Amino acid sequence: MSIAVMNPPALESTRYEPLRVMVVDDSVVIRGLISRWIEAEPDMTVVGSLRTGLDAVNQVERINPDIAVLDIEMPELDGISALPQLLAKKRNLIVIMASTLTRRNAEISFKAMSLGAADYIPKPESTREISAADVFKHDLLQKIRHLGLKVRRLKSAAAPSVVPAAPRPLAPLAPVAAMAQLVKRPFSPIMPRVLLIGSSTGGPQALMTLVAEIGSVIDRVPVLITQHMPPTFTTILAEHLARASKRPAREGVDGEIVKPGQIYLAPGGRHMRVVKQGLNITIALDDGPAVNFCKPAVDPLFNSAIDAWQGAILAVVLTGMGSDGMRGGKDIVAAGGNVIAQDEASSVVWGMPGAAANAGICSAILPLNQIAPKVVRIFSGDRS
């Protein structure tokens, strides 16, 4: 067995030090590919390249990674079995589960997130296909970089005066917004007739927490959700949302009429919009290009809902990378609707909600556990 391990540096990490990544995959080809991609980036480095989950558990304390890319299917100890042991040895370790797009692996990825994994990434069936490898590379590096922001800030706060002798050049950290300085709009007096939700990294767990507490809202109005996810994963997520909410939830079907009492989820690989047709509002699925580097994307749903409900909309932007939902949220507010964003402290990544908050379009910026009660109050007529 060949295991490549680099010892941790003597100096405490600071904001200038690259993110320390451990790659765990039984495929030497995948390990090599991911390692080369990471090493080519100035803000991250590979500190361990391991073949099995058992190797990772045995080596994690010595390697001291910030982030682990953990394959699901491995000999000796698979990813889902290794995950709790890794987190027990290094509580703040950020784990990204990696798997091919099968129903079984999607189910395991959801279980892993409930056990403490930060995110997942679908691996292409074959990295020989250039386009598939390019998407995988882009998504993986973005997840490592954005999930690592909190790691860097914690380390920078712990050792602000320590600077490595020869730091690799990095882009400056994104500034942490002061919540008190964010401009919030008064709630619109218009009673919303639909609830729209957009989410990405960290979204599945946040969504299940939210829908479990808004049953009275789901019974009164339709709920439409766009979560950045590939096919198969959205199918499984819809099933989890149905169990969490105790209400019908499924992927949207092209042409179906949108009704109260139902949760509609954008299917992986297609944008979900809504269209007014006479007295009915129907779902329109779109196989067009990615929007905000995502497919499905939140903005197409948000924008299409304005004509359908004449601005009588409440939109919620949950944890996620990037800024998807911000532009659509602006248009919703301009049409008379309202936007709520998840706050930074409770977000896995404060990209999407942070973009909405910093754009000044939100009427509330709340911790995840306060969003559902607020949503229920809004649909009960409270505009405070």
XYZ file of C-alpha atoms in Angstrom:
384
model
C 0.000 0.000 0.000
C 1.363 3.342 -1.016
C 0.435 6.300 1.196
C 1.720 9.791 0.563
C 1.686 11.957 3.676
C 3.196 15.374 4.234
C 3.880 16.403 7.803
C 2.163 19.555 9.115
C 4.302 22.677 9.310
C 5.718 23.853 12.592
C 4.049 27.243 12.428
C 0.432 27.712 13.393
C -1.760 28.324 10.323
C -2.718 31.880 9.531
C -4.859 33.534 6.917
C -1.899 33.343 4.526
C -1.399 29.600 4.765
C -3.003 27.370 2.117
C -5.930 25.214 3.120
C -4.711 21.750 4.077
C -6.597 19.086 2.099
C -6.618 15.316 2.640
C -7.749 13.264 -0.379
C -9.166 9.813 0.411
C -10.089 7.585 -2.551
C -9.215 4.017 -3.472
C -8.658 5.000 -7.113
C -5.063 6.057 -7.710
C -6.219 7.874 -10.854
C -8.804 9.964 -8.975
C -6.384 10.684 -6.118
C -3.736 11.835 -8.556
C -6.147 13.962 -10.556
C -7.621 15.720 -7.517
C -4.176 16.211 -5.972
C -2.821 17.854 -9.125
C -5.795 20.201 -9.314
C -5.410 21.231 -5.681
C -1.642 21.709 -5.864
C -2.102 24.026 -8.870
C -4.156 26.427 -6.719
C -2.312 29.057 -4.638
C -4.679 28.864 -1.672
C -4.748 25.113 -1.033
C -2.353 22.192 -0.755
C -2.574 18.406 -0.444
C -1.285 17.152 2.909
C -2.371 13.541 2.532
C -3.298 11.213 -0.333
C -4.814 8.027 1.119
C -6.394 4.859 -0.292
C -8.925 3.851 2.360
C -11.064 5.248 5.127
C -9.008 3.266 7.620
C -5.834 5.002 6.450
C -7.580 8.351 6.902
C -8.756 7.546 10.440
C -5.277 6.349 11.434
C -3.489 9.330 9.890
C -5.858 12.281 10.425
C -4.368 13.516 13.708
C -0.815 13.471 12.344
C -1.722 14.971 8.973
C -3.944 17.620 10.593
C -6.015 18.560 7.499
C -8.529 21.378 7.352
C -10.652 19.628 4.723
C -11.086 15.999 3.674
C -12.412 14.878 0.294
C -13.793 11.465 1.244
C -14.867 8.813 -1.240
C -17.900 6.731 -0.287
C -16.924 3.348 -1.718
C -13.531 2.102 -0.455
C -12.045 -1.159 0.844
C -11.366 -1.833 4.547
C -13.437 1.117 5.768
C -15.847 2.989 3.514
C -16.516 6.707 3.651
C -19.761 6.626 5.644
C -18.115 4.416 8.301
C -14.961 6.524 8.411
C -16.817 9.842 8.687
C -17.860 9.718 12.379
C -14.440 8.405 13.377
C -12.701 11.247 11.549
C -14.952 13.850 13.166
C -14.393 12.276 16.585
C -10.630 12.704 16.153
C -10.819 16.195 14.592
C -14.056 17.949 15.527
C -13.708 20.918 13.160
C -12.686 18.869 10.129
C -14.657 19.855 7.026
C -15.627 16.735 5.084
C -16.779 16.721 1.455
C -18.243 13.360 0.434
C -17.504 12.235 -3.127
C -19.538 9.660 -5.030
C -20.799 8.672 -8.445
C -24.403 9.496 -9.354
C -26.274 6.411 -8.205
C -29.370 6.291 -6.035
C -27.506 4.308 -3.392
C -24.673 6.839 -3.244
C -27.129 9.739 -3.142
C -28.831 8.143 -0.125
C -25.452 7.615 1.550
C -24.470 11.235 0.860
C -27.633 12.470 2.588
C -26.906 10.222 5.552
C -23.341 11.555 5.655
C -24.587 15.156 5.822
C -26.848 14.228 8.741
C -23.761 12.756 10.454
C -21.692 15.935 10.046
C -20.331 16.042 6.497
C -20.334 19.628 5.207
C -21.168 18.847 1.596
C -21.023 16.282 -1.192
C -19.778 16.276 -4.757
C -20.822 13.912 -7.567
C -17.916 12.281 -9.371
C -18.211 11.754 -13.122
C -18.523 8.150 -14.303
C -15.383 8.687 -16.352
C -12.843 11.491 -16.079
C -11.855 10.789 -19.680
C -14.747 12.972 -20.770
C -13.205 16.439 -20.721
C -16.418 18.377 -20.027
C -17.355 16.126 -17.098
C -13.863 16.407 -15.628
C -13.897 20.203 -16.019
C -17.220 20.527 -14.161
C -16.006 18.193 -11.423
C -12.777 20.168 -11.080
C -14.532 23.543 -10.935
C -17.125 22.383 -8.405
C -14.609 20.635 -6.164
C -12.179 23.555 -5.994
C -15.023 26.002 -5.340
C -16.376 23.855 -2.514
C -12.941 23.516 -0.915
C -12.291 27.248 -1.199
C -15.657 28.453 0.109
C -15.997 25.887 2.869
C -12.463 26.767 3.925
C -13.254 30.447 4.546
C -14.420 29.781 8.091
C -11.298 27.719 8.752
C -9.083 30.588 7.664
C -10.943 33.130 9.767
C -10.729 30.957 12.863
C -7.002 30.473 12.368
C -6.414 34.116 11.571
C -8.179 35.097 14.798
C -6.192 32.530 16.767
C -2.796 33.692 15.481
C -3.116 37.169 13.955
C 0.510 38.122 14.407
C 2.134 34.981 12.980
C 3.077 35.214 9.329
C 4.847 32.401 7.437
C 8.311 33.231 6.145
C 7.316 32.634 2.514
C 3.565 32.732 2.148
C 1.948 31.683 -1.088
C 0.075 34.649 -2.606
C -3.615 34.505 -1.823
C -6.605 36.639 -2.595
C -7.742 38.535 0.502
C -10.463 36.946 2.578
C -14.010 38.092 1.886
C -14.938 40.623 4.545
C -17.257 39.493 7.286
C -20.338 41.692 7.142
C -21.387 43.338 10.379
C -25.011 42.322 10.824
C -25.923 45.599 12.498
C -24.679 47.558 9.460
C -26.748 45.651 6.898
C -29.659 47.662 5.537
C -33.022 45.936 5.977
C -36.221 46.946 4.220
C -39.635 47.203 5.876
C -41.879 44.249 5.082
C -44.276 44.848 2.222
C -47.962 44.988 3.243
C -48.876 42.614 0.397
C -49.953 39.183 1.642
C -47.756 36.572 -0.111
C -49.488 33.832 -2.084
C -46.435 31.617 -2.580
C -43.237 30.682 -0.741
C -40.048 30.408 -2.807
C -36.807 29.013 -1.380
C -33.298 28.969 -2.858
C -30.340 27.081 -1.400
C -27.032 25.430 -2.222
C -24.130 24.268 -0.031
C -25.547 23.170 3.319
C -29.037 23.502 1.881
C -30.437 19.979 2.275
C -30.191 19.988 6.066
C -31.398 23.593 6.246
C -34.374 22.796 4.018
C -35.420 19.808 6.100
C -35.219 21.913 9.253
C -37.320 24.644 7.655
C -40.076 22.564 6.035
C -40.582 20.561 9.227
C -41.804 23.742 10.962
C -43.965 25.402 8.290
C -46.711 22.852 7.786
C -49.464 25.452 8.231
C -47.914 27.557 5.449
C -47.548 24.601 3.076
C -51.240 23.807 3.597
C -52.226 27.324 2.467
C -49.824 28.136 -0.385
C -47.545 26.293 -2.810
C -43.878 26.017 -1.873
C -41.299 25.964 -4.678
C -37.645 25.182 -4.017
C -34.479 25.344 -6.069
C -31.548 23.547 -4.462
C -28.302 23.327 -6.422
C -28.113 19.564 -6.941
C -27.564 17.042 -9.728
C -30.138 14.520 -10.969
C -30.875 11.568 -8.651
C -29.867 13.683 -5.660
C -32.934 15.926 -6.130
C -35.155 12.848 -6.332
C -33.855 11.681 -2.957
C -34.065 15.185 -1.488
C -37.747 15.442 -2.451
C -38.423 12.205 -0.585
C -36.601 13.524 2.492
C -38.562 16.791 2.335
C -41.828 14.862 2.198
C -40.890 12.923 5.322
C -39.685 16.047 7.139
C -42.735 18.150 6.291
C -45.336 15.359 6.353
C -46.665 16.944 3.176
C -46.424 15.889 -0.500
C -43.062 16.843 -2.007
C -41.655 15.890 -5.378
C -39.629 17.157 -8.306
C -41.558 19.546 -10.487
C -43.094 18.098 -13.667
C -43.291 20.168 -16.833
C -46.818 21.487 -17.366
C -48.277 20.494 -13.991
C -50.545 22.936 -12.178
C -49.075 24.481 -9.026
C -51.348 24.010 -6.021
C -51.283 24.737 -2.276
C -50.354 21.862 0.007
C -47.483 20.734 -2.199
C -43.708 21.215 -2.213
C -42.200 21.423 -5.700
C -38.437 20.892 -6.084
C -36.469 21.841 -9.194
C -35.140 18.597 -10.712
C -31.388 18.261 -11.050
C -30.046 19.392 -14.393
C -33.074 21.542 -15.327
C -34.221 25.041 -14.401
C -37.697 25.254 -12.900
C -39.854 28.253 -13.803
C -43.557 28.995 -13.421
C -45.952 30.290 -16.085
C -49.422 31.858 -15.791
C -51.898 30.032 -18.030
C -55.408 31.416 -17.693
C -56.488 30.932 -14.093
C -53.731 28.418 -13.420
C -50.013 28.652 -12.714
C -47.989 25.792 -14.163
C -44.418 24.563 -13.942
C -42.121 24.983 -16.936
C -38.872 23.032 -16.958
C -36.009 24.499 -18.955
C -33.020 22.613 -20.338
C -31.167 25.820 -21.243
C -27.637 26.809 -20.233
C -26.504 27.164 -16.625
C -27.380 30.409 -14.835
C -24.914 31.680 -12.227
C -22.898 28.534 -13.045
C -25.828 26.437 -11.759
C -28.505 24.198 -13.257
C -31.017 24.333 -11.687
C -30.577 27.938 -10.616
C -32.591 30.054 -8.204
C -32.878 33.258 -10.260
C -35.014 31.701 -13.052
C -37.563 30.538 -10.476
C -37.595 33.851 -8.615
C -37.948 35.935 -11.781
C -40.675 33.813 -13.336
C -42.781 33.937 -10.153
C -43.202 37.720 -10.377
C -45.614 37.623 -13.312
C -47.364 34.528 -11.982
C -48.174 35.996 -8.568
C -47.924 39.751 -9.342
C -45.265 40.214 -6.682
C -47.272 38.573 -3.853
C -44.190 36.508 -2.993
C -42.096 35.615 0.027
C -38.636 34.409 -0.987
C -36.152 32.808 1.401
C -32.449 32.543 0.529
C -30.651 29.871 2.523
C -27.000 28.835 2.876
C -25.007 28.383 -0.311
C -22.040 29.431 -2.444
C -22.168 32.244 -4.965
C -24.851 34.890 -5.398
C -27.679 32.974 -7.067
C -31.042 34.358 -5.942
C -29.818 37.900 -5.334
C -30.835 39.309 -8.734
C -34.162 37.505 -8.690
C -34.663 38.685 -5.118
C -34.127 42.294 -6.227
C -36.847 41.921 -8.823
C -39.217 40.321 -6.307
C -38.726 43.245 -3.928
C -39.247 45.757 -6.762
C -42.522 43.994 -7.576
C -43.756 44.295 -3.980
C -42.595 41.020 -2.487
C -40.289 40.233 0.431
C -36.967 38.446 0.886
C -35.575 36.761 4.016
C -31.953 35.602 4.193
C -30.276 33.133 6.520
C -27.652 34.778 8.723
C -23.918 34.156 8.468
C -23.422 32.334 11.758
C -25.927 29.582 10.951
C -24.952 29.235 7.264
C -22.515 26.591 6.096
C -21.465 29.107 3.423
C -22.725 32.707 3.517
C -22.509 33.285 -0.205
C -26.066 33.365 -1.536
C -27.739 34.770 1.601
C -24.814 37.150 2.105
C -25.199 38.494 -1.433
C -28.907 39.134 -0.817
C -28.236 40.711 2.579
C -25.488 42.975 1.283
C -27.663 44.054 -1.658
C -30.095 45.621 0.834
C -33.091 43.644 -0.421
C -33.867 41.669 2.758
C -36.560 42.500 5.279
C -35.076 40.000 7.762
C -31.698 38.269 8.186
C -32.192 35.438 10.637
C -30.592 32.330 12.120
C -31.989 29.152 10.590
C -34.007 28.281 13.704
C -35.832 31.635 13.535
C -36.773 31.543 9.850
C -39.686 29.085 10.094
C -41.454 30.965 12.937
C -41.032 34.213 10.983
C -42.434 32.647 7.804
C -45.455 31.324 9.706
C -46.090 34.767 11.211
C -45.838 36.498 7.828
C -48.428 34.170 6.291
C -50.617 34.867 9.339
C -50.582 38.592 8.572
C -47.690 39.816 10.755
C -45.569 42.377 8.878
C -43.404 43.558 11.777
